[in-house]
Amino acid sequence: MCIRDRRAPAYRTLAAVVDGGQHLEHLHAYYGAGAPAAAPALAAHVDGGVFVAMVAGDGAAALTLELPNGEAAPLKWDAASCVLVLAGGGADWFDWGGAAPALKPAAHGLALGLGARATRAWYGLMVLPPNDALVAGRRYDAFRAGAGAAVAAGDAAGGGGRARSSAAARSRWARRRSRK
């Protein structure tokens, strides 16, 4: 495994990327609003970065994974487990040793179903590449700054925030994969 741009010899393994990469910790608290919500707490999306590690803890939270047919399937695990979800960058930027079929990023969402006075915490750790890793022909810090500018331009034009919808993300991912 290595970042596809071979000019980044220091990051030839996933372990090297994780050790040298940036770790963004997320802690979210969700609060019930009376009747359980019909809509998911977090719509299906594909994260940026390499992967996300998350823990569930106890409670009624359900991580949903989007199946190839677009259906959301709940994934439940016990409180002592950790789930790793491949992110968009993890699928795009790495040579996974000829894995067939090619690894795809996991579109996922969160359905809580919290009743009145119920609360739920979620903790996750997103791993981003090291700033000096070469991604798409340039340093990751420059790549990310360019992506941030594009997101900001989309926000200014009413194009939404950083989270990519799963259908749009899958479409972009498929186009990028077909050009490789």
JSON list of C-alpha atoms in Angstrom, two decimals, residues 2-158:
[
{"chain": "A", "resi": 2, "resn": "CYS", "atom": "CA", "xyz": [1.26, 3.44, -0.78]},
{"chain": "A", "resi": 3, "resn": "ILE", "atom": "CA", "xyz": [0.04, 6.83, -1.80]},
{"chain": "A", "resi": 4, "resn": "ARG", "atom": "CA", "xyz": [-0.13, 6.54, -5.58]},
{"chain": "A", "resi": 5, "resn": "ASP", "atom": "CA", "xyz": [2.30, 9.35, -6.29]},
{"chain": "A", "resi": 6, "resn": "ARG", "atom": "CA", "xyz": [5.62, 7.49, -6.03]},
{"chain": "A", "resi": 7, "resn": "ARG", "atom": "CA", "xyz": [7.48, 10.73, -5.19]},
{"chain": "A", "resi": 8, "resn": "ALA", "atom": "CA", "xyz": [6.38, 10.28, -1.56]},
{"chain": "A", "resi": 9, "resn": "PRO", "atom": "CA", "xyz": [8.70, 7.44, -0.47]},
{"chain": "A", "resi": 10, "resn": "ALA", "atom": "CA", "xyz": [8.27, 8.12, 3.25]},
{"chain": "A", "resi": 11, "resn": "TYR", "atom": "CA", "xyz": [4.66, 6.91, 3.13]},
{"chain": "A", "resi": 12, "resn": "ARG", "atom": "CA", "xyz": [4.84, 3.47, 1.54]},
{"chain": "A", "resi": 13, "resn": "THR", "atom": "CA", "xyz": [2.52, 1.78, 4.03]},
{"chain": "A", "resi": 14, "resn": "LEU", "atom": "CA", "xyz": [-0.81, 2.58, 5.58]},
{"chain": "A", "resi": 15, "resn": "ALA", "atom": "CA", "xyz": [0.92, 2.50, 8.98]},
{"chain": "A", "resi": 16, "resn": "ALA", "atom": "CA", "xyz": [3.33, 5.24, 7.83]},
{"chain": "A", "resi": 17, "resn": "VAL", "atom": "CA", "xyz": [0.41, 7.38, 6.64]},
{"chain": "A", "resi": 18, "resn": "VAL", "atom": "CA", "xyz": [-1.49, 6.88, 9.90]},
{"chain": "A", "resi": 19, "resn": "ASP", "atom": "CA", "xyz": [1.60, 7.55, 12.03]},
{"chain": "A", "resi": 20, "resn": "GLY", "atom": "CA", "xyz": [2.55, 10.70, 10.09]},
{"chain": "A", "resi": 21, "resn": "GLY", "atom": "CA", "xyz": [-0.96, 11.84, 9.26]},
{"chain": "A", "resi": 22, "resn": "GLN", "atom": "CA", "xyz": [-3.35, 14.20, 10.93]},
{"chain": "A", "resi": 23, "resn": "HIS", "atom": "CA", "xyz": [-5.90, 12.80, 13.36]},
{"chain": "A", "resi": 24, "resn": "LEU", "atom": "CA", "xyz": [-9.14, 14.74, 13.66]},
{"chain": "A", "resi": 25, "resn": "GLU", "atom": "CA", "xyz": [-11.14, 13.71, 16.68]},
{"chain": "A", "resi": 26, "resn": "HIS", "atom": "CA", "xyz": [-14.90, 14.24, 16.62]},
{"chain": "A", "resi": 27, "resn": "LEU", "atom": "CA", "xyz": [-17.24, 14.09, 19.58]},
{"chain": "A", "resi": 28, "resn": "HIS", "atom": "CA", "xyz": [-20.89, 14.69, 18.84]},
{"chain": "A", "resi": 29, "resn": "ALA", "atom": "CA", "xyz": [-23.84, 14.81, 21.23]},
{"chain": "A", "resi": 30, "resn": "TYR", "atom": "CA", "xyz": [-27.35, 14.16, 19.99]},
{"chain": "A", "resi": 31, "resn": "TYR", "atom": "CA", "xyz": [-30.47, 15.03, 21.98]},
{"chain": "A", "resi": 32, "resn": "GLY", "atom": "CA", "xyz": [-33.98, 13.65, 21.58]},
{"chain": "A", "resi": 33, "resn": "ALA", "atom": "CA", "xyz": [-36.63, 16.11, 20.48]},
{"chain": "A", "resi": 34, "resn": "GLY", "atom": "CA", "xyz": [-39.75, 14.36, 21.70]},
{"chain": "A", "resi": 35, "resn": "ALA", "atom": "CA", "xyz": [-40.96, 11.79, 19.24]},
{"chain": "A", "resi": 36, "resn": "PRO", "atom": "CA", "xyz": [-38.25, 9.78, 17.46]},
{"chain": "A", "resi": 37, "resn": "ALA", "atom": "CA", "xyz": [-37.15, 11.57, 14.29]},
{"chain": "A", "resi": 38, "resn": "ALA", "atom": "CA", "xyz": [-38.13, 10.08, 10.95]},
{"chain": "A", "resi": 39, "resn": "ALA", "atom": "CA", "xyz": [-35.09, 11.58, 9.21]},
{"chain": "A", "resi": 40, "resn": "PRO", "atom": "CA", "xyz": [-31.57, 10.34, 9.93]},
{"chain": "A", "resi": 41, "resn": "ALA", "atom": "CA", "xyz": [-29.45, 12.36, 12.35]},
{"chain": "A", "resi": 42, "resn": "LEU", "atom": "CA", "xyz": [-26.71, 12.39, 9.71]},
{"chain": "A", "resi": 43, "resn": "ALA", "atom": "CA", "xyz": [-27.55, 11.73, 6.06]},
{"chain": "A", "resi": 44, "resn": "ALA", "atom": "CA", "xyz": [-25.50, 9.26, 4.04]},
{"chain": "A", "resi": 45, "resn": "HIS", "atom": "CA", "xyz": [-22.18, 10.77, 2.99]},
{"chain": "A", "resi": 46, "resn": "VAL", "atom": "CA", "xyz": [-18.59, 9.86, 2.09]},
{"chain": "A", "resi": 47, "resn": "ASP", "atom": "CA", "xyz": [-15.92, 11.36, 4.32]},
{"chain": "A", "resi": 48, "resn": "GLY", "atom": "CA", "xyz": [-12.71, 12.88, 3.02]},
{"chain": "A", "resi": 49, "resn": "GLY", "atom": "CA", "xyz": [-9.39, 11.67, 4.32]},
{"chain": "A", "resi": 50, "resn": "VAL", "atom": "CA", "xyz": [-8.13, 8.09, 4.50]},
{"chain": "A", "resi": 51, "resn": "PHE", "atom": "CA", "xyz": [-10.56, 6.45, 6.92]},
{"chain": "A", "resi": 52, "resn": "VAL", "atom": "CA", "xyz": [-12.71, 7.05, 9.98]},
{"chain": "A", "resi": 53, "resn": "ALA", "atom": "CA", "xyz": [-12.54, 4.92, 13.12]},
{"chain": "A", "resi": 54, "resn": "MET", "atom": "CA", "xyz": [-15.62, 5.12, 15.34]},
{"chain": "A", "resi": 55, "resn": "VAL", "atom": "CA", "xyz": [-17.06, 3.64, 18.49]},
{"chain": "A", "resi": 56, "resn": "ALA", "atom": "CA", "xyz": [-20.74, 3.21, 19.21]},
{"chain": "A", "resi": 57, "resn": "GLY", "atom": "CA", "xyz": [-21.04, 2.82, 22.96]},
{"chain": "A", "resi": 58, "resn": "ASP", "atom": "CA", "xyz": [-24.41, 1.81, 24.33]},
{"chain": "A", "resi": 59, "resn": "GLY", "atom": "CA", "xyz": [-27.66, 3.16, 22.97]},
{"chain": "A", "resi": 60, "resn": "ALA", "atom": "CA", "xyz": [-30.06, 3.07, 20.09]},
{"chain": "A", "resi": 61, "resn": "ALA", "atom": "CA", "xyz": [-27.74, 4.60, 17.50]},
{"chain": "A", "resi": 62, "resn": "ALA", "atom": "CA", "xyz": [-27.39, 2.78, 14.23]},
{"chain": "A", "resi": 63, "resn": "LEU", "atom": "CA", "xyz": [-24.73, 3.39, 11.66]},
{"chain": "A", "resi": 64, "resn": "THR", "atom": "CA", "xyz": [-26.22, 2.89, 8.23]},
{"chain": "A", "resi": 65, "resn": "LEU", "atom": "CA", "xyz": [-24.16, 1.83, 5.25]},
{"chain": "A", "resi": 66, "resn": "GLU", "atom": "CA", "xyz": [-25.43, 2.53, 1.78]},
{"chain": "A", "resi": 67, "resn": "LEU", "atom": "CA", "xyz": [-25.64, -0.60, -0.36]},
{"chain": "A", "resi": 68, "resn": "PRO", "atom": "CA", "xyz": [-24.88, -0.53, -4.12]},
{"chain": "A", "resi": 69, "resn": "ASN", "atom": "CA", "xyz": [-28.63, -0.38, -4.84]},
{"chain": "A", "resi": 70, "resn": "GLY", "atom": "CA", "xyz": [-28.90, 2.82, -2.75]},
{"chain": "A", "resi": 71, "resn": "GLU", "atom": "CA", "xyz": [-30.69, 1.17, 0.17]},
{"chain": "A", "resi": 72, "resn": "ALA", "atom": "CA", "xyz": [-29.48, 2.05, 3.67]},
{"chain": "A", "resi": 73, "resn": "ALA", "atom": "CA", "xyz": [-28.66, -1.01, 5.78]},
{"chain": "A", "resi": 74, "resn": "PRO", "atom": "CA", "xyz": [-28.14, -0.69, 9.55]},
{"chain": "A", "resi": 75, "resn": "LEU", "atom": "CA", "xyz": [-24.85, -1.88, 10.95]},
{"chain": "A", "resi": 76, "resn": "LYS", "atom": "CA", "xyz": [-24.87, -2.61, 14.65]},
{"chain": "A", "resi": 77, "resn": "TRP", "atom": "CA", "xyz": [-21.92, -3.58, 16.77]},
{"chain": "A", "resi": 78, "resn": "ASP", "atom": "CA", "xyz": [-21.26, -4.04, 20.45]},
{"chain": "A", "resi": 79, "resn": "ALA", "atom": "CA", "xyz": [-20.04, -1.33, 22.79]},
{"chain": "A", "resi": 80, "resn": "ALA", "atom": "CA", "xyz": [-16.50, -2.74, 22.95]},
{"chain": "A", "resi": 81, "resn": "SER", "atom": "CA", "xyz": [-15.94, -2.65, 19.18]},
{"chain": "A", "resi": 82, "resn": "CYS", "atom": "CA", "xyz": [-14.46, -0.11, 16.81]},
{"chain": "A", "resi": 83, "resn": "VAL", "atom": "CA", "xyz": [-15.56, 0.24, 13.18]},
{"chain": "A", "resi": 84, "resn": "LEU", "atom": "CA", "xyz": [-13.25, 1.43, 10.40]},
{"chain": "A", "resi": 85, "resn": "VAL", "atom": "CA", "xyz": [-14.91, 3.09, 7.41]},
{"chain": "A", "resi": 86, "resn": "LEU", "atom": "CA", "xyz": [-12.89, 3.66, 4.25]},
{"chain": "A", "resi": 87, "resn": "ALA", "atom": "CA", "xyz": [-13.10, 7.31, 3.21]},
{"chain": "A", "resi": 88, "resn": "GLY", "atom": "CA", "xyz": [-12.94, 8.83, -0.27]},
{"chain": "A", "resi": 89, "resn": "GLY", "atom": "CA", "xyz": [-9.22, 9.56, -0.09]},
{"chain": "A", "resi": 90, "resn": "GLY", "atom": "CA", "xyz": [-8.47, 6.07, 1.16]},
{"chain": "A", "resi": 91, "resn": "ALA", "atom": "CA", "xyz": [-10.11, 4.69, -1.96]},
{"chain": "A", "resi": 92, "resn": "ASP", "atom": "CA", "xyz": [-8.61, 7.21, -4.38]},
{"chain": "A", "resi": 93, "resn": "TRP", "atom": "CA", "xyz": [-5.06, 7.82, -3.18]},
{"chain": "A", "resi": 94, "resn": "PHE", "atom": "CA", "xyz": [-3.79, 4.36, -2.33]},
{"chain": "A", "resi": 95, "resn": "ASP", "atom": "CA", "xyz": [-2.61, 1.35, -4.24]},
{"chain": "A", "resi": 96, "resn": "TRP", "atom": "CA", "xyz": [-4.17, -1.46, -2.23]},
{"chain": "A", "resi": 97, "resn": "GLY", "atom": "CA", "xyz": [-2.06, -4.16, -3.86]},
{"chain": "A", "resi": 98, "resn": "GLY", "atom": "CA", "xyz": [-4.40, -4.87, -6.77]},
{"chain": "A", "resi": 99, "resn": "ALA", "atom": "CA", "xyz": [-7.48, -5.50, -4.64]},
{"chain": "A", "resi": 100, "resn": "ALA", "atom": "CA", "xyz": [-10.23, -6.74, -6.92]},
{"chain": "A", "resi": 101, "resn": "PRO", "atom": "CA", "xyz": [-12.77, -5.38, -7.07]},
{"chain": "A", "resi": 102, "resn": "ALA", "atom": "CA", "xyz": [-11.32, -1.97, -6.29]},
{"chain": "A", "resi": 103, "resn": "LEU", "atom": "CA", "xyz": [-12.08, -0.78, -2.78]},
{"chain": "A", "resi": 104, "resn": "LYS", "atom": "CA", "xyz": [-14.85, 1.81, -2.67]},
{"chain": "A", "resi": 105, "resn": "PRO", "atom": "CA", "xyz": [-15.48, 4.47, -0.05]},
{"chain": "A", "resi": 106, "resn": "ALA", "atom": "CA", "xyz": [-18.29, 3.60, 2.35]},
{"chain": "A", "resi": 107, "resn": "ALA", "atom": "CA", "xyz": [-21.24, 5.97, 2.18]},
{"chain": "A", "resi": 108, "resn": "HIS", "atom": "CA", "xyz": [-22.66, 5.98, 5.68]},
{"chain": "A", "resi": 109, "resn": "GLY", "atom": "CA", "xyz": [-25.15, 7.85, 7.83]},
{"chain": "A", "resi": 110, "resn": "LEU", "atom": "CA", "xyz": [-26.47, 7.80, 11.37]},
{"chain": "A", "resi": 111, "resn": "ALA", "atom": "CA", "xyz": [-30.02, 6.97, 12.44]},
{"chain": "A", "resi": 112, "resn": "LEU", "atom": "CA", "xyz": [-30.73, 7.57, 16.11]},
{"chain": "A", "resi": 113, "resn": "GLY", "atom": "CA", "xyz": [-34.43, 7.26, 16.86]},
{"chain": "A", "resi": 114, "resn": "LEU", "atom": "CA", "xyz": [-34.02, 9.14, 20.16]},
{"chain": "A", "resi": 115, "resn": "GLY", "atom": "CA", "xyz": [-37.10, 9.80, 22.25]},
{"chain": "A", "resi": 116, "resn": "ALA", "atom": "CA", "xyz": [-37.75, 12.74, 24.57]},
{"chain": "A", "resi": 117, "resn": "ARG", "atom": "CA", "xyz": [-34.95, 13.45, 27.06]},
{"chain": "A", "resi": 118, "resn": "ALA", "atom": "CA", "xyz": [-32.73, 10.82, 25.47]},
{"chain": "A", "resi": 119, "resn": "THR", "atom": "CA", "xyz": [-29.13, 11.69, 24.67]},
{"chain": "A", "resi": 120, "resn": "ARG", "atom": "CA", "xyz": [-26.52, 9.92, 22.62]},
{"chain": "A", "resi": 121, "resn": "ALA", "atom": "CA", "xyz": [-22.80, 10.56, 22.22]},
{"chain": "A", "resi": 122, "resn": "TRP", "atom": "CA", "xyz": [-20.68, 9.53, 19.24]},
{"chain": "A", "resi": 123, "resn": "TYR", "atom": "CA", "xyz": [-16.89, 9.55, 18.99]},
{"chain": "A", "resi": 124, "resn": "GLY", "atom": "CA", "xyz": [-14.83, 9.13, 15.85]},
{"chain": "A", "resi": 125, "resn": "LEU", "atom": "CA", "xyz": [-11.31, 9.70, 14.64]},
{"chain": "A", "resi": 126, "resn": "MET", "atom": "CA", "xyz": [-10.69, 10.71, 11.01]},
{"chain": "A", "resi": 127, "resn": "VAL", "atom": "CA", "xyz": [-7.22, 10.08, 9.63]},
{"chain": "A", "resi": 128, "resn": "LEU", "atom": "CA", "xyz": [-5.94, 12.49, 6.99]},
{"chain": "A", "resi": 129, "resn": "PRO", "atom": "CA", "xyz": [-2.65, 12.07, 5.09]},
{"chain": "A", "resi": 130, "resn": "PRO", "atom": "CA", "xyz": [0.48, 13.87, 6.32]},
{"chain": "A", "resi": 131, "resn": "ASN", "atom": "CA", "xyz": [0.71, 17.43, 4.98]},
{"chain": "A", "resi": 132, "resn": "ASP", "atom": "CA", "xyz": [3.86, 16.61, 2.98]},
{"chain": "A", "resi": 133, "resn": "ALA", "atom": "CA", "xyz": [2.42, 13.47, 1.35]},
{"chain": "A", "resi": 134, "resn": "LEU", "atom": "CA", "xyz": [1.92, 13.82, -2.38]},
{"chain": "A", "resi": 135, "resn": "VAL", "atom": "CA", "xyz": [-1.72, 13.46, -3.39]},
{"chain": "A", "resi": 136, "resn": "ALA", "atom": "CA", "xyz": [-2.96, 14.06, -6.93]},
{"chain": "A", "resi": 137, "resn": "GLY", "atom": "CA", "xyz": [0.49, 15.43, -7.86]},
{"chain": "A", "resi": 138, "resn": "ARG", "atom": "CA", "xyz": [0.81, 17.96, -5.04]},
{"chain": "A", "resi": 139, "resn": "ARG", "atom": "CA", "xyz": [1.36, 18.14, -1.31]},
{"chain": "A", "resi": 140, "resn": "TYR", "atom": "CA", "xyz": [-1.69, 17.18, 0.71]},
{"chain": "A", "resi": 141, "resn": "ASP", "atom": "CA", "xyz": [-1.79, 20.54, 2.53]},
{"chain": "A", "resi": 142, "resn": "ALA", "atom": "CA", "xyz": [-2.03, 22.34, -0.84]},
{"chain": "A", "resi": 143, "resn": "PHE", "atom": "CA", "xyz": [-4.56, 19.78, -2.11]},
{"chain": "A", "resi": 144, "resn": "ARG", "atom": "CA", "xyz": [-6.74, 20.27, 0.98]},
{"chain": "A", "resi": 145, "resn": "ALA", "atom": "CA", "xyz": [-6.49, 24.08, 0.78]},
{"chain": "A", "resi": 146, "resn": "GLY", "atom": "CA", "xyz": [-7.68, 23.89, -2.83]},
{"chain": "A", "resi": 147, "resn": "ALA", "atom": "CA", "xyz": [-10.57, 21.63, -1.83]},
{"chain": "A", "resi": 148, "resn": "GLY", "atom": "CA", "xyz": [-11.47, 24.02, 1.00]},
{"chain": "A", "resi": 149, "resn": "ALA", "atom": "CA", "xyz": [-11.55, 26.94, -1.42]},
{"chain": "A", "resi": 150, "resn": "ALA", "atom": "CA", "xyz": [-13.85, 24.97, -3.73]},
{"chain": "A", "resi": 151, "resn": "VAL", "atom": "CA", "xyz": [-16.18, 24.16, -0.82]},
{"chain": "A", "resi": 152, "resn": "ALA", "atom": "CA", "xyz": [-16.19, 27.80, 0.30]},
{"chain": "A", "resi": 153, "resn": "ALA", "atom": "CA", "xyz": [-17.06, 28.87, -3.26]},
{"chain": "A", "resi": 154, "resn": "GLY", "atom": "CA", "xyz": [-19.90, 26.35, -3.28]},
{"chain": "A", "resi": 155, "resn": "ASP", "atom": "CA", "xyz": [-21.14, 27.64, 0.07]},
{"chain": "A", "resi": 156, "resn": "ALA", "atom": "CA", "xyz": [-21.08, 31.23, -1.20]},
{"chain": "A", "resi": 157, "resn": "ALA", "atom": "CA", "xyz": [-23.11, 30.13, -4.22]},
{"chain": "A", "resi": 158, "resn": "GLY", "atom": "CA", "xyz": [-25.56, 28.22, -2.04]}
]
